[in-house]
mmCIF file of C-alpha atoms in Angstrom:
data_model
loop_
_atom_site.group_PDB
_atom_site.id
_atom_site.type_symbol
_atom_site.label_atom_id
_atom_site.label_comp_id
_atom_site.label_asym_id
_atom_site.label_seq_id
_atom_site.Cartn_x
_atom_site.Cartn_y
_atom_site.Cartn_z
ATOM 1 C CA MET A 180 -0.094 0.108 -0.006
ATOM 2 C CA LEU A 181 2.950 2.208 0.699
ATOM 3 C CA GLN A 182 4.833 1.368 -2.579
ATOM 4 C CA ALA A 183 1.552 2.600 -4.089
ATOM 5 C CA ALA A 184 1.047 5.464 -2.165
ATOM 6 C CA SER A 185 4.836 5.851 -3.662
ATOM 7 C CA LEU A 186 4.256 5.346 -6.747
ATOM 8 C CA GLY A 187 1.278 7.739 -6.880
ATOM 9 C CA HIS A 188 3.281 10.945 -5.890
ATOM 10 C CA LEU A 189 5.516 10.099 -8.646
ATOM 11 C CA ALA A 190 2.906 10.360 -11.144
ATOM 12 C CA ALA A 191 1.523 13.707 -9.948
ATOM 13 C CA THR A 192 4.790 15.013 -8.946
ATOM 14 C CA ASP A 193 5.753 13.640 -12.977
ATOM 15 C CA ALA A 194 2.534 14.827 -14.352
ATOM 16 C CA PRO A 195 3.732 17.661 -17.192
ATOM 17 C CA PRO A 196 2.522 21.417 -16.206
ATOM 18 C CA VAL A 197 -1.338 23.066 -17.003
ATOM 19 C CA PRO A 198 -0.827 24.076 -20.975
ATOM 20 C CA ALA A 199 -1.361 27.953 -21.311
ATOM 21 C CA SER A 200 -4.579 27.921 -22.627
ATOM 22 C CA ASP A 201 -6.263 26.050 -19.658
ATOM 23 C CA ASN A 202 -4.581 28.322 -16.671
ATOM 24 C CA PRO A 203 -7.631 31.164 -16.240
ATOM 25 C CA VAL A 204 -4.721 33.166 -15.532
ATOM 26 C CA MET A 205 -2.627 32.813 -18.902
ATOM 27 C CA GLN A 206 -6.350 33.332 -20.341
ATOM 28 C CA VAL A 207 -6.951 36.611 -18.337
ATOM 29 C CA LEU A 208 -3.619 38.265 -19.568
ATOM 30 C CA THR A 209 -3.021 37.045 -22.961
ATOM 31 C CA TRP A 210 -7.014 38.512 -23.325
ATOM 32 C CA ILE A 211 -5.335 41.898 -21.700
ATOM 33 C CA ALA A 212 -3.049 41.917 -23.940
ATOM 34 C CA THR A 213 -4.984 41.099 -27.219
ATOM 35 C CA HIS A 214 -7.605 43.551 -26.581
ATOM 36 C CA PHE A 215 -4.824 46.484 -25.601
ATOM 37 C CA ILE A 216 -2.915 46.034 -28.463
ATOM 38 C CA GLY A 217 -6.398 45.828 -30.886
ATOM 39 C CA LEU A 218 -7.416 48.722 -29.524
ATOM 40 C CA PHE A 219 -4.652 50.464 -30.986
ATOM 41 C CA GLN A 220 -5.342 48.964 -33.849
ATOM 42 C CA ALA A 221 -8.436 50.003 -34.224
ATOM 43 C CA SER A 222 -7.300 53.894 -33.144
ATOM 44 C CA GLY A 223 -4.347 53.374 -36.528
ATOM 45 C CA GLU A 224 -7.583 52.013 -38.996
ATOM 46 C CA ALA A 225 -9.665 55.348 -37.059
ATOM 47 C CA PHE A 226 -6.539 57.809 -38.355
ATOM 48 C CA VAL A 227 -6.361 56.293 -41.536
ATOM 49 C CA GLY A 228 -9.646 56.812 -42.512
ATOM 50 C CA LEU A 229 -9.430 60.267 -40.823
ATOM 51 C CA VAL A 230 -6.540 60.668 -42.904
ATOM 52 C CA THR A 231 -8.288 59.509 -45.963
ATOM 53 C CA GLY A 232 -11.567 60.546 -45.449
ATOM 54 C CA ILE A 233 -12.750 64.519 -43.141
ATOM 55 C CA LEU A 234 -9.213 65.475 -42.790
ATOM 56 C CA PRO A 235 -9.038 66.628 -46.881
ATOM 57 C CA THR A 236 -12.311 68.230 -46.643
ATOM 58 C CA LEU A 237 -11.387 70.231 -43.592
ATOM 59 C CA ILE A 238 -8.160 71.554 -45.232
ATOM 60 C CA VAL A 239 -9.907 72.183 -48.080
ATOM 61 C CA LEU A 240 -13.018 74.325 -46.194
ATOM 62 C CA LEU A 241 -10.892 76.391 -43.987
ATOM 63 C CA THR A 242 -9.135 76.892 -47.266
ATOM 64 C CA LEU A 243 -11.714 78.142 -48.759
ATOM 65 C CA MET A 244 -12.756 80.031 -45.515
ATOM 66 C CA TYR A 245 -9.749 82.027 -45.650
ATOM 67 C CA ALA A 246 -9.549 82.916 -48.964
ATOM 68 C CA ILE A 247 -12.875 84.332 -48.809
ATOM 69 C CA THR A 248 -12.552 86.679 -46.107
ATOM 70 C CA THR A 249 -9.427 87.938 -48.123
ATOM 71 C CA TRP A 250 -10.752 88.755 -51.522
ATOM 72 C CA VAL A 251 -13.982 89.965 -49.545
ATOM 73 C CA GLY A 252 -11.907 91.892 -47.069
ATOM 74 C CA GLU A 253 -11.438 91.621 -43.710
ATOM 75 C CA ALA A 254 -12.801 95.733 -43.068
ATOM 76 C CA ARG A 255 -15.982 94.108 -45.162
ATOM 77 C CA MET A 256 -16.661 91.346 -43.477
ATOM 78 C CA THR A 257 -16.293 93.171 -39.810
ATOM 79 C CA ARG A 258 -19.301 95.804 -41.064
ATOM 80 C CA ALA A 259 -20.911 92.790 -42.501
ATOM 81 C CA VAL A 260 -20.370 92.021 -38.739
ATOM 82 C CA GLN A 261 -21.462 94.798 -36.985
ATOM 83 C CA PHE A 262 -24.632 95.649 -39.585
ATOM 84 C CA SER A 263 -25.584 91.925 -38.121
ATOM 85 C CA ALA A 264 -25.574 93.336 -34.589
ATOM 86 C CA ARG A 265 -27.967 95.882 -34.956
ATOM 87 C CA PHE A 266 -31.245 93.598 -34.904
ATOM 88 C CA ALA A 267 -31.948 90.950 -32.618
ATOM 89 C CA ILE A 268 -33.526 87.910 -35.305
ATOM 90 C CA THR A 269 -29.787 89.054 -37.402
ATOM 91 C CA ARG A 270 -27.775 89.212 -33.897
ATOM 92 C CA TYR A 271 -28.290 85.497 -32.410
ATOM 93 C CA THR A 272 -28.861 83.880 -36.267
ATOM 94 C CA LEU A 273 -27.068 85.802 -38.656
ATOM 95 C CA MET A 274 -23.702 86.721 -36.842
ATOM 96 C CA PRO A 275 -23.094 83.156 -34.563
ATOM 97 C CA ILE A 276 -23.655 81.408 -38.078
ATOM 98 C CA LEU A 277 -21.042 84.068 -39.762
ATOM 99 C CA ALA A 278 -19.246 83.994 -37.306
ATOM 100 C CA VAL A 279 -18.912 79.631 -36.262
ATOM 101 C CA ILE A 280 -18.616 79.327 -40.444
ATOM 102 C CA LEU A 281 -15.232 82.240 -40.608
ATOM 103 C CA LEU A 282 -13.484 82.198 -37.294
ATOM 104 C CA THR A 283 -14.271 78.707 -36.290
ATOM 105 C CA ASN A 284 -14.431 77.442 -32.902
ATOM 106 C CA PRO A 285 -13.395 78.555 -30.432
ATOM 107 C CA MET A 286 -12.474 81.953 -32.330
ATOM 108 C CA CYS A 287 -15.523 82.911 -33.057
ATOM 109 C CA TYR A 288 -16.157 84.280 -29.799
ATOM 110 C CA SER A 289 -14.542 87.350 -30.711
ATOM 111 C CA PHE A 290 -16.811 88.905 -32.371
ATOM 112 C CA GLY A 291 -19.114 89.106 -29.321
ATOM 113 C CA VAL A 292 -16.272 92.250 -29.141
ATOM 114 C CA TYR A 293 -19.279 93.925 -31.238
ATOM 115 C CA LEU A 294 -21.424 93.798 -29.182
ATOM 116 C CA PRO A 295 -22.249 95.742 -25.409
ATOM 117 C CA GLU A 296 -21.811 93.910 -22.034
ATOM 118 C CA ARG A 297 -25.321 93.203 -21.472
ATOM 119 C CA GLN A 298 -25.540 91.512 -25.333
ATOM 120 C CA LYS A 299 -22.442 88.871 -24.998
ATOM 121 C CA PRO A 300 -23.475 86.138 -23.260
ATOM 122 C CA ALA A 301 -26.544 85.802 -25.322
ATOM 123 C CA PHE A 302 -24.219 86.215 -28.300
ATOM 124 C CA TYR A 303 -22.318 83.461 -26.930
ATOM 125 C CA ASP A 304 -25.134 80.776 -25.772
ATOM 126 C CA SER A 305 -25.666 81.300 -29.431
ATOM 127 C CA ALA A 306 -22.992 80.487 -31.247
ATOM 128 C CA VAL A 307 -21.503 78.132 -28.947
ATOM 129 C CA SER A 308 -24.770 76.386 -29.407
ATOM 130 C CA PHE A 309 -24.448 76.063 -33.170
ATOM 131 C CA VAL A 310 -21.061 74.531 -33.430
ATOM 132 C CA HIS A 311 -22.375 71.295 -33.702
ATOM 133 C CA PRO A 312 -25.458 72.138 -36.559
ATOM 134 C CA VAL A 313 -22.806 73.695 -38.534
ATOM 135 C CA THR A 314 -20.582 70.607 -39.133
ATOM 136 C CA THR A 315 -23.880 69.473 -40.836
ATOM 137 C CA PHE A 316 -21.684 71.595 -43.870
ATOM 138 C CA PHE A 317 -18.940 72.624 -42.713
ATOM 139 C CA PRO A 318 -17.475 70.192 -40.713
ATOM 140 C CA HIS A 319 -14.360 72.201 -40.658
ATOM 141 C CA ALA A 320 -16.498 75.132 -38.422
ATOM 142 C CA ASN A 321 -15.761 72.127 -35.073
ATOM 143 C CA GLY A 322 -13.532 69.588 -36.516
ATOM 144 C CA GLY A 323 -12.503 68.736 -32.581
ATOM 145 C CA GLU A 324 -16.295 67.964 -32.296
ATOM 146 C CA LEU A 325 -17.573 65.637 -35.336
ATOM 147 C CA PHE A 326 -18.409 62.475 -33.805
ATOM 148 C CA VAL A 327 -21.601 64.762 -32.287
ATOM 149 C CA TRP A 328 -22.609 64.672 -35.832
ATOM 150 C CA ALA A 329 -20.849 61.911 -37.305
ATOM 151 C CA GLY A 330 -23.364 60.219 -34.448
ATOM 152 C CA ILE A 331 -25.608 61.539 -34.876
ATOM 153 C CA SER A 332 -25.820 60.371 -38.925
ATOM 154 C CA ALA A 333 -24.350 57.047 -38.749
ATOM 155 C CA GLY A 334 -27.814 55.140 -37.763
ATOM 156 C CA VAL A 335 -29.264 56.824 -41.483
ATOM 157 C CA LEU A 336 -26.720 55.972 -43.195
ATOM 158 C CA GLN A 337 -27.133 52.783 -42.639
ATOM 159 C CA ALA A 338 -30.422 52.215 -43.012
ATOM 160 C CA ALA A 339 -31.693 54.914 -44.945
ATOM 161 C CA PRO A 340 -28.857 56.401 -46.790
ATOM 162 C CA GLU A 341 -31.435 58.561 -49.009
ATOM 163 C CA LYS A 342 -32.689 60.722 -46.071
ATOM 164 C CA TYR A 343 -29.252 61.788 -45.140
ATOM 165 C CA PRO A 344 -29.332 65.386 -47.165
ATOM 166 C CA VAL A 345 -32.967 65.986 -45.413
ATOM 167 C CA LEU A 346 -31.473 64.975 -41.786
ATOM 168 C CA ALA A 347 -28.818 67.555 -42.676
ATOM 169 C CA ILE A 348 -30.787 70.506 -43.915
ATOM 170 C CA LEU A 349 -33.324 69.630 -41.051
ATOM 171 C CA TYR A 350 -30.570 69.830 -38.324
ATOM 172 C CA PHE A 351 -28.621 72.889 -39.945
ATOM 173 C CA LEU A 352 -32.264 74.657 -40.030
ATOM 174 C CA THR A 353 -33.201 73.298 -36.290
ATOM 175 C CA GLY A 354 -29.822 74.427 -35.055
ATOM 176 C CA ILE A 355 -30.392 77.975 -36.238
ATOM 177 C CA VAL A 356 -33.721 78.222 -34.467
ATOM 178 C CA VAL A 357 -32.584 76.793 -30.802
ATOM 179 C CA ILE A 358 -29.711 79.818 -31.304
ATOM 180 C CA PHE A 359 -31.850 82.645 -32.143
ATOM 181 C CA PHE A 360 -34.479 81.480 -29.141
ATOM 182 C CA ARG A 361 -31.036 80.960 -26.794
ATOM 183 C CA GLY A 362 -29.998 84.165 -27.961
ATOM 184 C CA PHE A 363 -33.226 85.788 -27.354
ATOM 185 C CA ILE A 364 -34.342 84.365 -23.974
ATOM 186 C CA THR A 365 -30.812 84.711 -22.562
ATOM 187 C CA GLU A 366 -31.100 88.489 -23.512
ATOM 188 C CA PHE A 367 -33.596 88.431 -21.860
ATOM 189 C CA ILE A 368 -32.486 87.043 -19.050
ATOM 190 C CA THR A 369 -29.144 88.864 -18.333
ATOM 191 C CA ARG A 370 -31.756 92.583 -18.351
ATOM 192 C CA PHE A 371 -33.715 91.161 -15.508
ATOM 193 C CA LEU A 372 -30.824 89.921 -13.996
ATOM 194 C CA ILE A 373 -28.969 93.234 -14.044
ATOM 195 C CA ARG A 374 -31.571 94.941 -12.732
ATOM 196 C CA ARG A 375 -33.152 93.192 -10.024
ATOM 197 C CA GLN A 376 -28.914 93.005 -8.745
ATOM 198 C CA GLY A 377 -28.957 96.958 -9.198
ATOM 199 C CA LEU A 378 -26.332 97.078 -11.998
ATOM 200 C CA THR A 379 -28.345 98.931 -14.419
ATOM 201 C CA GLU A 380 -26.235 101.963 -13.596
ATOM 202 C CA VAL A 381 -22.942 99.929 -13.927
ATOM 203 C CA PHE A 382 -23.560 98.572 -17.898
ATOM 204 C CA ASP A 383 -25.302 101.398 -18.482
ATOM 205 C CA GLY A 384 -21.578 103.425 -18.198
ATOM 206 C CA TYR A 385 -20.703 99.937 -20.103
ATOM 207 C CA ASP A 386 -22.736 101.270 -22.951
ATOM 208 C CA ARG A 387 -21.824 104.897 -22.955
ATOM 209 C CA GLU A 388 -17.611 103.526 -23.441
ATOM 210 C CA PHE A 389 -18.794 100.740 -25.818
ATOM 211 C CA ALA A 390 -20.546 104.116 -27.729
ATOM 212 C CA ASP A 391 -17.609 105.975 -27.649
ATOM 213 C CA ALA A 392 -15.119 103.984 -28.672
ATOM 214 C CA ARG A 393 -17.667 102.699 -31.779
ATOM 215 C CA ALA A 394 -17.923 106.449 -32.829
ATOM 216 C CA ALA A 395 -13.951 106.971 -31.645
ATOM 217 C CA ARG A 396 -13.615 104.336 -34.602
ATOM 218 C CA LEU A 397 -15.771 105.481 -37.249
ATOM 219 C CA ALA A 398 -14.135 109.806 -37.120
ATOM 220 C CA LYS A 399 -10.605 107.556 -37.312
ATOM 221 C CA LYS A 400 -12.322 105.768 -40.791
ATOM 222 C CA ALA A 401 -13.661 109.202 -41.840
ATOM 223 C CA ALA A 402 -10.069 110.787 -40.797
#
């Protein structure tokens, strides 16, 4: 009996190791290594897709916008923006659209310099709300967040590709409607808070400074 136990012990000692495929620890490590490399492989494929797909479009659109600005002239573009700032309906539609398309995100917010202080929050609200709808036709305007529109349209492209242009138009037009209401409501809230907090005189002073600076610029141009 002792001899049988010794033989059993030797058999257990001489047994071959468990193969890696049957070892739970090795299976986990193998899975991690495979998917770790796979993550970078998928990233590389996505990068190649961008280089051969959307990046040339972005570069061409940026070049076109810069060319238009150069041909039209910076002074004329500035006057167009200043004109659009005069009325609420254009201040929260045309002005943010021009700002986002021409200057792209985040430089588009600098167009607020042509507005008095009490209207700047509303303009920012309008402009920042348009940086996603604009990517339907002008992806260069917000290339860093193009994934928002790509995610929205991916399902439509697979299910009904012929509906893609309709979706793009509706998304763009809906964005214009939204930025108008957001700008109008934000301006109303800003004026309400100014009165409520007793800052009317302070902002009246800002308005006078803005008007004086504008008059000085006009006088300088006339001279």
